[in-house]
Amino acid sequence: MFSSFMVNTWIVASLVAVVAGVVGFFVVIRGASFAAHTLPLGAFPGAAAASLVGVDPLVGLIVFASIGVIGVSWLGRQGRREVATALSLVMLLGLGALFLSMTTEYSQAVYSLLFGEVLGVSSADIVPVAVISIVVVALISLNFRPLLLSSLSSDLATARGVACGRMELCFLAILALATAMALPVVGALLVFSLMIGPASAARLLSDRPVPAILLSVCLSVVTVWTAIALSGISDWPVGFFVGGLGAAWYGFGRLWTRMRTRQRSHTVAVVRN
């Protein structure tokens, strides 16, 4: 588990966890969990298209994630956001089915993109993942205040001069990059678990944005590291532990909130008496 060939796994998984923790916070406060689920599922057929034309699968993932961003953004202006997200997912999955039907050499790669293949990370994967991680964190840092304000209250953001439409497009682009880099590690079906579970727990445990983001990152890193360790011990899929731990973090956050509410109610009752 800690041998030399696992070094790449620990490095890439840690980078993915950090990005998922940061982006996941905004996914939670914006109520964009459906988009966080849709973009990875809509992006993974891009790897099939990349395979057909002979380019790096990561390029296909980013291109299809970008198409998903454009579809969600454009259709969202015409009606409800969840309907636009669903229509974009249907369109991308339809294209994915077409591309997959054109090749017979993609079954194992499809499985790894759906469920993750963190143990198959090579040295060549580190640089693009690291670059995308830096870009995502930099974009969030540069747009932190307007992105946070538009996430909490679009009316207040507009009154402060923030272009909410531009921030929505910026957020979707950041989410697309984050999901594209995370797909080979945790898979399309569970990347949103890594984003939403730790971030939801952090949001419940802290009311302040920056501490909540830092806590989300810590929980996400612990989730990935624990999942890899348990996978090495049990020989079960990493994705199973990522999904289970993500749900466990959220359950812990809900329990903590309930206990804190009861304690406050008890304190108020004692003071009144």
PDB file of C-alpha atoms in Angstrom:
ATOM      1  CA  MET A   1       0.000   0.000   0.000  1.00  0.00           C
ATOM      2  CA  PHE A   2       2.939   2.359   0.655  1.00  0.00           C
ATOM      3  CA  SER A   3       5.303   0.828  -1.922  1.00  0.00           C
ATOM      4  CA  SER A   4       6.948   2.898  -4.653  1.00  0.00           C
ATOM      5  CA  PHE A   5       4.376   2.115  -7.362  1.00  0.00           C
ATOM      6  CA  MET A   6       1.646   3.594  -5.119  1.00  0.00           C
ATOM      7  CA  VAL A   7       3.297   7.019  -4.874  1.00  0.00           C
ATOM      8  CA  ASN A   8       1.507   8.251  -8.003  1.00  0.00           C
ATOM      9  CA  THR A   9      -1.796   7.061  -6.579  1.00  0.00           C
ATOM     10  CA  TRP A  10      -1.381   8.981  -3.324  1.00  0.00           C
ATOM     11  CA  ILE A  11      -0.275  12.164  -5.100  1.00  0.00           C
ATOM     12  CA  VAL A  12      -3.066  12.262  -7.687  1.00  0.00           C
ATOM     13  CA  ALA A  13      -5.742  11.179  -5.193  1.00  0.00           C
ATOM     14  CA  SER A  14      -4.658  13.963  -2.819  1.00  0.00           C
ATOM     15  CA  LEU A  15      -4.829  16.578  -5.578  1.00  0.00           C
ATOM     16  CA  VAL A  16      -8.286  15.403  -6.610  1.00  0.00           C
ATOM     17  CA  ALA A  17      -9.464  15.441  -2.982  1.00  0.00           C
ATOM     18  CA  VAL A  18      -8.265  19.009  -2.412  1.00  0.00           C
ATOM     19  CA  VAL A  19     -10.022  20.283  -5.529  1.00  0.00           C
ATOM     20  CA  ALA A  20     -13.179  18.305  -4.719  1.00  0.00           C
ATOM     21  CA  GLY A  21     -13.245  19.794  -1.218  1.00  0.00           C
ATOM     22  CA  VAL A  22     -12.939  23.363  -2.487  1.00  0.00           C
ATOM     23  CA  VAL A  23     -15.371  23.039  -5.391  1.00  0.00           C
ATOM     24  CA  GLY A  24     -17.755  20.912  -3.334  1.00  0.00           C
ATOM     25  CA  PHE A  25     -18.350  23.777  -0.900  1.00  0.00           C
ATOM     26  CA  PHE A  26     -19.760  25.938  -3.700  1.00  0.00           C
ATOM     27  CA  VAL A  27     -21.702  22.988  -5.122  1.00  0.00           C
ATOM     28  CA  VAL A  28     -23.458  22.626  -1.758  1.00  0.00           C
ATOM     29  CA  ILE A  29     -24.232  26.291  -1.080  1.00  0.00           C
ATOM     30  CA  ARG A  30     -25.431  26.820  -4.665  1.00  0.00           C
ATOM     31  CA  GLY A  31     -27.663  23.733  -4.537  1.00  0.00           C
ATOM     32  CA  ALA A  32     -25.933  22.399  -7.656  1.00  0.00           C
ATOM     33  CA  SER A  33     -25.607  18.727  -6.695  1.00  0.00           C
ATOM     34  CA  PHE A  34     -27.570  17.680  -9.803  1.00  0.00           C
ATOM     35  CA  ALA A  35     -25.081  19.536 -12.003  1.00  0.00           C
ATOM     36  CA  ALA A  36     -22.207  17.912 -10.084  1.00  0.00           C
ATOM     37  CA  HIS A  37     -23.751  14.550 -10.923  1.00  0.00           C
ATOM     38  CA  THR A  38     -24.608  15.421 -14.518  1.00  0.00           C
ATOM     39  CA  LEU A  39     -21.301  16.829 -15.758  1.00  0.00           C
ATOM     40  CA  PRO A  40     -19.201  13.743 -14.916  1.00  0.00           C
ATOM     41  CA  LEU A  41     -21.751  11.392 -16.457  1.00  0.00           C
ATOM     42  CA  GLY A  42     -21.996  13.625 -19.500  1.00  0.00           C
ATOM     43  CA  ALA A  43     -18.216  14.015 -19.778  1.00  0.00           C
ATOM     44  CA  PHE A  44     -17.096  10.393 -19.647  1.00  0.00           C
ATOM     45  CA  PRO A  45     -18.296   9.614 -23.230  1.00  0.00           C
ATOM     46  CA  GLY A  46     -15.749  12.223 -24.299  1.00  0.00           C
ATOM     47  CA  ALA A  47     -13.043   9.693 -23.516  1.00  0.00           C
ATOM     48  CA  ALA A  48     -14.688   7.332 -26.001  1.00  0.00           C
ATOM     49  CA  ALA A  49     -14.654  10.061 -28.641  1.00  0.00           C
ATOM     50  CA  ALA A  50     -11.008  10.784 -27.835  1.00  0.00           C
ATOM     51  CA  SER A  51     -10.206   7.098 -28.258  1.00  0.00           C
ATOM     52  CA  LEU A  52     -11.814   7.076 -31.687  1.00  0.00           C
ATOM     53  CA  VAL A  53      -9.772  10.022 -32.947  1.00  0.00           C
ATOM     54  CA  GLY A  54      -6.582   8.946 -31.169  1.00  0.00           C
ATOM     55  CA  VAL A  55      -6.058  11.748 -28.633  1.00  0.00           C
ATOM     56  CA  ASP A  56      -5.576  11.828 -24.849  1.00  0.00           C
ATOM     57  CA  PRO A  57      -8.817  10.787 -23.058  1.00  0.00           C
ATOM     58  CA  LEU A  58      -8.426  13.755 -20.687  1.00  0.00           C
ATOM     59  CA  VAL A  59      -8.842  16.053 -23.687  1.00  0.00           C
ATOM     60  CA  GLY A  60     -12.100  14.345 -24.572  1.00  0.00           C
ATOM     61  CA  LEU A  61     -13.309  14.615 -20.975  1.00  0.00           C
ATOM     62  CA  ILE A  62     -12.631  18.352 -20.872  1.00  0.00           C
ATOM     63  CA  VAL A  63     -14.222  18.964 -24.284  1.00  0.00           C
ATOM     64  CA  PHE A  64     -17.406  17.084 -23.376  1.00  0.00           C
ATOM     65  CA  ALA A  65     -17.545  18.716 -19.963  1.00  0.00           C
ATOM     66  CA  SER A  66     -17.320  22.071 -21.759  1.00  0.00           C
ATOM     67  CA  ILE A  67     -20.168  21.065 -24.040  1.00  0.00           C
ATOM     68  CA  GLY A  68     -22.170  20.188 -20.946  1.00  0.00           C
ATOM     69  CA  VAL A  69     -21.401  23.607 -19.432  1.00  0.00           C
ATOM     70  CA  ILE A  70     -22.550  25.392 -22.584  1.00  0.00           C
ATOM     71  CA  GLY A  71     -25.702  23.269 -22.759  1.00  0.00           C
ATOM     72  CA  VAL A  72     -26.650  23.812 -19.110  1.00  0.00           C
ATOM     73  CA  SER A  73     -25.880  27.525 -19.299  1.00  0.00           C
ATOM     74  CA  TRP A  74     -27.721  28.187 -22.572  1.00  0.00           C
ATOM     75  CA  LEU A  75     -30.754  26.038 -21.839  1.00  0.00           C
ATOM     76  CA  GLY A  76     -30.873  27.409 -18.292  1.00  0.00           C
ATOM     77  CA  ARG A  77     -31.537  30.872 -19.691  1.00  0.00           C
ATOM     78  CA  GLN A  78     -34.566  29.512 -21.548  1.00  0.00           C
ATOM     79  CA  GLY A  79     -36.207  27.846 -18.526  1.00  0.00           C
ATOM     80  CA  ARG A  80     -35.635  26.005 -15.248  1.00  0.00           C
ATOM     81  CA  ARG A  81     -32.046  25.056 -14.416  1.00  0.00           C
ATOM     82  CA  GLU A  82     -32.781  21.453 -13.403  1.00  0.00           C
ATOM     83  CA  VAL A  83     -34.615  20.838 -16.689  1.00  0.00           C
ATOM     84  CA  ALA A  84     -31.698  22.306 -18.630  1.00  0.00           C
ATOM     85  CA  THR A  85     -29.269  20.110 -16.699  1.00  0.00           C
ATOM     86  CA  ALA A  86     -31.313  16.990 -17.390  1.00  0.00           C
ATOM     87  CA  LEU A  87     -31.611  17.780 -21.105  1.00  0.00           C
ATOM     88  CA  SER A  88     -27.851  18.327 -21.355  1.00  0.00           C
ATOM     89  CA  LEU A  89     -27.232  14.994 -19.647  1.00  0.00           C
ATOM     90  CA  VAL A  90     -29.564  13.188 -22.055  1.00  0.00           C
ATOM     91  CA  MET A  91     -27.860  14.783 -25.059  1.00  0.00           C
ATOM     92  CA  LEU A  92     -24.347  13.888 -23.883  1.00  0.00           C
ATOM     93  CA  LEU A  93     -25.257  10.344 -22.901  1.00  0.00           C
ATOM     94  CA  GLY A  94     -26.842   9.878 -26.325  1.00  0.00           C
ATOM     95  CA  LEU A  95     -23.615  10.951 -28.001  1.00  0.00           C
ATOM     96  CA  GLY A  96     -21.695   8.687 -25.639  1.00  0.00           C
ATOM     97  CA  ALA A  97     -23.799   5.691 -26.636  1.00  0.00           C
ATOM     98  CA  LEU A  98     -23.071   6.461 -30.282  1.00  0.00           C
ATOM     99  CA  PHE A  99     -19.301   6.702 -29.744  1.00  0.00           C
ATOM    100  CA  LEU A 100     -19.181   3.557 -27.625  1.00  0.00           C
ATOM    101  CA  SER A 101     -21.014   1.615 -30.349  1.00  0.00           C
ATOM    102  CA  MET A 102     -18.210   2.474 -32.774  1.00  0.00           C
ATOM    103  CA  THR A 103     -15.468   0.710 -30.828  1.00  0.00           C
ATOM    104  CA  THR A 104     -15.000  -2.728 -29.290  1.00  0.00           C
ATOM    105  CA  GLU A 105     -11.809  -1.900 -27.395  1.00  0.00           C
ATOM    106  CA  TYR A 106     -13.179   0.438 -24.775  1.00  0.00           C
ATOM    107  CA  SER A 107     -15.015  -1.705 -22.231  1.00  0.00           C
ATOM    108  CA  GLN A 108     -12.280  -1.691 -19.565  1.00  0.00           C
ATOM    109  CA  ALA A 109     -11.686   2.049 -19.942  1.00  0.00           C
ATOM    110  CA  VAL A 110     -15.425   2.726 -19.643  1.00  0.00           C
ATOM    111  CA  TYR A 111     -15.544   0.693 -16.442  1.00  0.00           C
ATOM    112  CA  SER A 112     -12.612   2.625 -14.978  1.00  0.00           C
ATOM    113  CA  LEU A 113     -14.193   5.986 -15.846  1.00  0.00           C
ATOM    114  CA  LEU A 114     -17.501   4.955 -14.321  1.00  0.00           C
ATOM    115  CA  PHE A 115     -16.142   3.450 -11.107  1.00  0.00           C
ATOM    116  CA  GLY A 116     -12.595   4.823 -10.887  1.00  0.00           C
ATOM    117  CA  GLU A 117      -9.166   3.273 -11.340  1.00  0.00           C
ATOM    118  CA  VAL A 118      -6.990   5.054  -8.827  1.00  0.00           C
ATOM    119  CA  LEU A 119      -4.493   2.179  -8.682  1.00  0.00           C
ATOM    120  CA  GLY A 120      -3.787   2.571 -12.397  1.00  0.00           C
ATOM    121  CA  VAL A 121      -2.426   6.116 -12.152  1.00  0.00           C
ATOM    122  CA  SER A 122       0.862   6.630 -14.016  1.00  0.00           C
ATOM    123  CA  SER A 123       3.571   9.261 -13.692  1.00  0.00           C
ATOM    124  CA  ALA A 124       2.304  10.895 -16.890  1.00  0.00           C
ATOM    125  CA  ASP A 125      -1.064  11.556 -15.202  1.00  0.00           C
ATOM    126  CA  ILE A 126       0.407  13.681 -12.416  1.00  0.00           C
ATOM    127  CA  VAL A 127       1.327  16.769 -14.446  1.00  0.00           C
ATOM    128  CA  PRO A 128      -2.068  17.364 -16.158  1.00  0.00           C
ATOM    129  CA  VAL A 129      -3.931  16.704 -12.898  1.00  0.00           C
ATOM    130  CA  ALA A 130      -1.624  19.095 -11.026  1.00  0.00           C
ATOM    131  CA  VAL A 131      -2.036  21.789 -13.695  1.00  0.00           C
ATOM    132  CA  ILE A 132      -5.830  21.498 -13.685  1.00  0.00           C
ATOM    133  CA  SER A 133      -5.825  21.574  -9.874  1.00  0.00           C
ATOM    134  CA  ILE A 134      -3.848  24.818  -9.855  1.00  0.00           C
ATOM    135  CA  VAL A 135      -6.133  26.357 -12.491  1.00  0.00           C
ATOM    136  CA  VAL A 136      -9.295  25.415 -10.571  1.00  0.00           C
ATOM    137  CA  VAL A 137      -8.031  26.722  -7.231  1.00  0.00           C
ATOM    138  CA  ALA A 138      -6.743  29.900  -8.903  1.00  0.00           C
ATOM    139  CA  LEU A 139     -10.105  30.557 -10.581  1.00  0.00           C
ATOM    140  CA  ILE A 140     -11.947  30.121  -7.304  1.00  0.00           C
ATOM    141  CA  SER A 141      -9.465  32.372  -5.465  1.00  0.00           C
ATOM    142  CA  LEU A 142      -9.772  35.133  -8.077  1.00  0.00           C
ATOM    143  CA  ASN A 143     -13.579  34.988  -8.087  1.00  0.00           C
ATOM    144  CA  PHE A 144     -14.102  34.041  -4.445  1.00  0.00           C
ATOM    145  CA  ARG A 145     -16.128  37.042  -3.227  1.00  0.00           C
ATOM    146  CA  PRO A 146     -18.486  37.418  -6.232  1.00  0.00           C
ATOM    147  CA  LEU A 147     -18.865  33.643  -6.480  1.00  0.00           C
ATOM    148  CA  LEU A 148     -19.721  33.377  -2.783  1.00  0.00           C
ATOM    149  CA  LEU A 149     -22.112  36.334  -2.908  1.00  0.00           C
ATOM    150  CA  SER A 150     -23.947  35.038  -5.982  1.00  0.00           C
ATOM    151  CA  SER A 151     -24.188  31.614  -4.346  1.00  0.00           C
ATOM    152  CA  LEU A 152     -25.762  32.951  -1.162  1.00  0.00           C
ATOM    153  CA  SER A 153     -28.106  35.578  -2.653  1.00  0.00           C
ATOM    154  CA  SER A 154     -28.453  36.430  -6.328  1.00  0.00           C
ATOM    155  CA  ASP A 155     -30.490  39.560  -5.514  1.00  0.00           C
ATOM    156  CA  LEU A 156     -27.851  40.894  -3.138  1.00  0.00           C
ATOM    157  CA  ALA A 157     -25.116  40.011  -5.626  1.00  0.00           C
ATOM    158  CA  THR A 158     -26.909  41.934  -8.380  1.00  0.00           C
ATOM    159  CA  ALA A 159     -27.316  44.924  -6.080  1.00  0.00           C
ATOM    160  CA  ARG A 160     -23.555  44.821  -5.435  1.00  0.00           C
ATOM    161  CA  GLY A 161     -22.841  44.852  -9.164  1.00  0.00           C
ATOM    162  CA  VAL A 162     -22.054  41.157  -9.581  1.00  0.00           C
ATOM    163  CA  ALA A 163     -23.014  39.638 -12.940  1.00  0.00           C
ATOM    164  CA  CYS A 164     -24.780  36.487 -11.722  1.00  0.00           C
ATOM    165  CA  GLY A 165     -25.012  35.008 -15.223  1.00  0.00           C
ATOM    166  CA  ARG A 166     -21.268  35.314 -15.667  1.00  0.00           C
ATOM    167  CA  MET A 167     -20.666  33.814 -12.234  1.00  0.00           C
ATOM    168  CA  GLU A 168     -22.937  30.886 -13.079  1.00  0.00           C
ATOM    169  CA  LEU A 169     -20.960  30.199 -16.243  1.00  0.00           C
ATOM    170  CA  CYS A 170     -17.680  30.564 -14.334  1.00  0.00           C
ATOM    171  CA  PHE A 171     -18.856  28.131 -11.666  1.00  0.00           C
ATOM    172  CA  LEU A 172     -19.963  25.554 -14.236  1.00  0.00           C
ATOM    173  CA  ALA A 173     -16.602  25.830 -16.007  1.00  0.00           C
ATOM    174  CA  ILE A 174     -14.774  25.273 -12.708  1.00  0.00           C
ATOM    175  CA  LEU A 175     -17.035  22.320 -11.934  1.00  0.00           C
ATOM    176  CA  ALA A 176     -16.386  20.846 -15.388  1.00  0.00           C
ATOM    177  CA  LEU A 177     -12.616  21.038 -14.944  1.00  0.00           C
ATOM    178  CA  ALA A 178     -12.812  19.519 -11.471  1.00  0.00           C
ATOM    179  CA  THR A 179     -14.995  16.617 -12.553  1.00  0.00           C
ATOM    180  CA  ALA A 180     -12.884  15.918 -15.659  1.00  0.00           C
ATOM    181  CA  MET A 181      -9.721  15.542 -13.575  1.00  0.00           C
ATOM    182  CA  ALA A 182     -11.483  13.465 -10.912  1.00  0.00           C
ATOM    183  CA  LEU A 183     -13.096  10.944 -13.262  1.00  0.00           C
ATOM    184  CA  PRO A 184     -10.074   8.626 -13.690  1.00  0.00           C
ATOM    185  CA  VAL A 185      -9.604   8.499  -9.899  1.00  0.00           C
ATOM    186  CA  VAL A 186     -13.060   8.042  -8.359  1.00  0.00           C
ATOM    187  CA  GLY A 187     -15.208   7.555 -11.477  1.00  0.00           C
ATOM    188  CA  ALA A 188     -18.220   9.359 -12.930  1.00  0.00           C
ATOM    189  CA  LEU A 189     -20.716   7.634 -10.652  1.00  0.00           C
ATOM    190  CA  LEU A 190     -18.963   8.666  -7.431  1.00  0.00           C
ATOM    191  CA  VAL A 191     -17.152  11.930  -8.134  1.00  0.00           C
ATOM    192  CA  PHE A 192     -20.161  13.865  -6.883  1.00  0.00           C
ATOM    193  CA  SER A 193     -20.071  11.822  -3.651  1.00  0.00           C
ATOM    194  CA  LEU A 194     -16.541  13.070  -2.998  1.00  0.00           C
ATOM    195  CA  MET A 195     -17.663  16.631  -3.650  1.00  0.00           C
ATOM    196  CA  ILE A 196     -20.971  16.639  -1.819  1.00  0.00           C
ATOM    197  CA  GLY A 197     -20.456  14.370   1.203  1.00  0.00           C
ATOM    198  CA  PRO A 198     -17.460  16.101   2.870  1.00  0.00           C
ATOM    199  CA  ALA A 199     -18.611  19.582   1.774  1.00  0.00           C
ATOM    200  CA  SER A 200     -22.122  19.045   3.171  1.00  0.00           C
ATOM    201  CA  ALA A 201     -20.684  17.910   6.493  1.00  0.00           C
ATOM    202  CA  ALA A 202     -18.308  20.890   6.591  1.00  0.00           C
ATOM    203  CA  ARG A 203     -21.189  23.271   5.868  1.00  0.00           C
ATOM    204  CA  LEU A 204     -23.132  21.793   8.775  1.00  0.00           C
ATOM    205  CA  LEU A 205     -20.140  21.961  11.117  1.00  0.00           C
ATOM    206  CA  SER A 206     -19.146  25.559  10.340  1.00  0.00           C
ATOM    207  CA  ASP A 207     -21.113  28.674   9.398  1.00  0.00           C
ATOM    208  CA  ARG A 208     -18.062  30.612   8.174  1.00  0.00           C
ATOM    209  CA  PRO A 209     -17.023  30.163   4.512  1.00  0.00           C
ATOM    210  CA  VAL A 210     -13.240  29.883   4.788  1.00  0.00           C
ATOM    211  CA  PRO A 211     -13.175  27.468   7.778  1.00  0.00           C
ATOM    212  CA  ALA A 212     -15.912  25.434   6.070  1.00  0.00           C
ATOM    213  CA  ILE A 213     -13.834  25.180   2.870  1.00  0.00           C
ATOM    214  CA  LEU A 214     -10.721  24.149   4.796  1.00  0.00           C
ATOM    215  CA  LEU A 215     -12.730  21.553   6.725  1.00  0.00           C
ATOM    216  CA  SER A 216     -14.267  20.289   3.484  1.00  0.00           C
ATOM    217  CA  VAL A 217     -10.792  19.829   2.014  1.00  0.00           C
ATOM    218  CA  CYS A 218      -9.582  17.979   5.115  1.00  0.00           C
ATOM    219  CA  LEU A 219     -12.594  15.643   5.119  1.00  0.00           C
ATOM    220  CA  SER A 220     -12.231  15.013   1.389  1.00  0.00           C
ATOM    221  CA  VAL A 221      -8.530  14.149   1.733  1.00  0.00           C
ATOM    222  CA  VAL A 222      -9.240  11.855   4.691  1.00  0.00           C
ATOM    223  CA  THR A 223     -12.000  10.193   2.654  1.00  0.00           C
ATOM    224  CA  VAL A 224      -9.728   9.428  -0.295  1.00  0.00           C
ATOM    225  CA  TRP A 225      -6.788   8.293   1.830  1.00  0.00           C
ATOM    226  CA  THR A 226      -8.998   6.055   3.947  1.00  0.00           C
ATOM    227  CA  ALA A 227     -10.702   4.645   0.846  1.00  0.00           C
ATOM    228  CA  ILE A 228      -7.345   3.746  -0.727  1.00  0.00           C
ATOM    229  CA  ALA A 229      -6.091   2.153   2.496  1.00  0.00           C
ATOM    230  CA  LEU A 230      -9.275   0.126   3.004  1.00  0.00           C
ATOM    231  CA  SER A 231      -9.260  -0.907  -0.647  1.00  0.00           C
ATOM    232  CA  GLY A 232      -5.708  -2.180  -0.285  1.00  0.00           C
ATOM    233  CA  ILE A 233      -6.618  -4.146   2.825  1.00  0.00           C
ATOM    234  CA  SER A 234      -9.919  -5.608   1.648  1.00  0.00           C
ATOM    235  CA  ASP A 235      -9.372  -5.683  -2.146  1.00  0.00           C
ATOM    236  CA  TRP A 236     -12.763  -3.972  -2.550  1.00  0.00           C
ATOM    237  CA  PRO A 237     -13.241  -1.084  -5.038  1.00  0.00           C
ATOM    238  CA  VAL A 238     -12.049   2.357  -3.951  1.00  0.00           C
ATOM    239  CA  GLY A 239     -15.313   3.853  -5.191  1.00  0.00           C
ATOM    240  CA  PHE A 240     -17.326   1.830  -2.694  1.00  0.00           C
ATOM    241  CA  PHE A 241     -15.428   3.326   0.233  1.00  0.00           C
ATOM    242  CA  VAL A 242     -15.542   6.840  -1.235  1.00  0.00           C
ATOM    243  CA  GLY A 243     -19.321   6.679  -1.523  1.00  0.00           C
ATOM    244  CA  GLY A 244     -19.776   5.103   1.907  1.00  0.00           C
ATOM    245  CA  LEU A 245     -17.482   7.542   3.681  1.00  0.00           C
ATOM    246  CA  GLY A 246     -19.080  10.505   1.901  1.00  0.00           C
ATOM    247  CA  ALA A 247     -22.493   9.458   3.190  1.00  0.00           C
ATOM    248  CA  ALA A 248     -21.025   8.850   6.660  1.00  0.00           C
ATOM    249  CA  TRP A 249     -19.579  12.388   6.810  1.00  0.00           C
ATOM    250  CA  TYR A 250     -22.952  13.869   5.931  1.00  0.00           C
ATOM    251  CA  GLY A 251     -24.671  11.720   8.544  1.00  0.00           C
ATOM    252  CA  PHE A 252     -22.134  12.864  11.143  1.00  0.00           C
ATOM    253  CA  GLY A 253     -22.764  16.491  10.205  1.00  0.00           C
ATOM    254  CA  ARG A 254     -26.510  16.086  10.606  1.00  0.00           C
ATOM    255  CA  LEU A 255     -26.049  14.363  13.964  1.00  0.00           C
ATOM    256  CA  TRP A 256     -23.679  17.097  15.168  1.00  0.00           C
ATOM    257  CA  THR A 257     -26.146  19.803  14.134  1.00  0.00           C
ATOM    258  CA  ARG A 258     -28.997  18.081  15.934  1.00  0.00           C
ATOM    259  CA  MET A 259     -26.947  17.662  19.113  1.00  0.00           C
ATOM    260  CA  ARG A 260     -25.830  21.291  19.014  1.00  0.00           C
ATOM    261  CA  THR A 261     -29.427  22.478  18.519  1.00  0.00           C
ATOM    262  CA  ARG A 262     -30.611  20.439  21.465  1.00  0.00           C
ATOM    263  CA  GLN A 263     -27.772  21.748  23.625  1.00  0.00           C
ATOM    264  CA  ARG A 264     -28.638  25.340  22.763  1.00  0.00           C
ATOM    265  CA  SER A 265     -32.326  24.737  23.485  1.00  0.00           C
ATOM    266  CA  HIS A 266     -31.401  23.198  26.837  1.00  0.00           C
ATOM    267  CA  THR A 267     -29.130  26.147  27.677  1.00  0.00           C
ATOM    268  CA  VAL A 268     -31.859  28.659  26.823  1.00  0.00           C
ATOM    269  CA  ALA A 269     -34.364  26.730  28.964  1.00  0.00           C
ATOM    270  CA  VAL A 270     -31.955  26.709  31.918  1.00  0.00           C
ATOM    271  CA  VAL A 271     -31.303  30.462  31.601  1.00  0.00           C
ATOM    272  CA  ARG A 272     -35.017  31.232  31.475  1.00  0.00           C
ATOM    273  CA  ASN A 273     -35.647  29.146  34.577  1.00  0.00           C
TER     274      ASN A 273
END
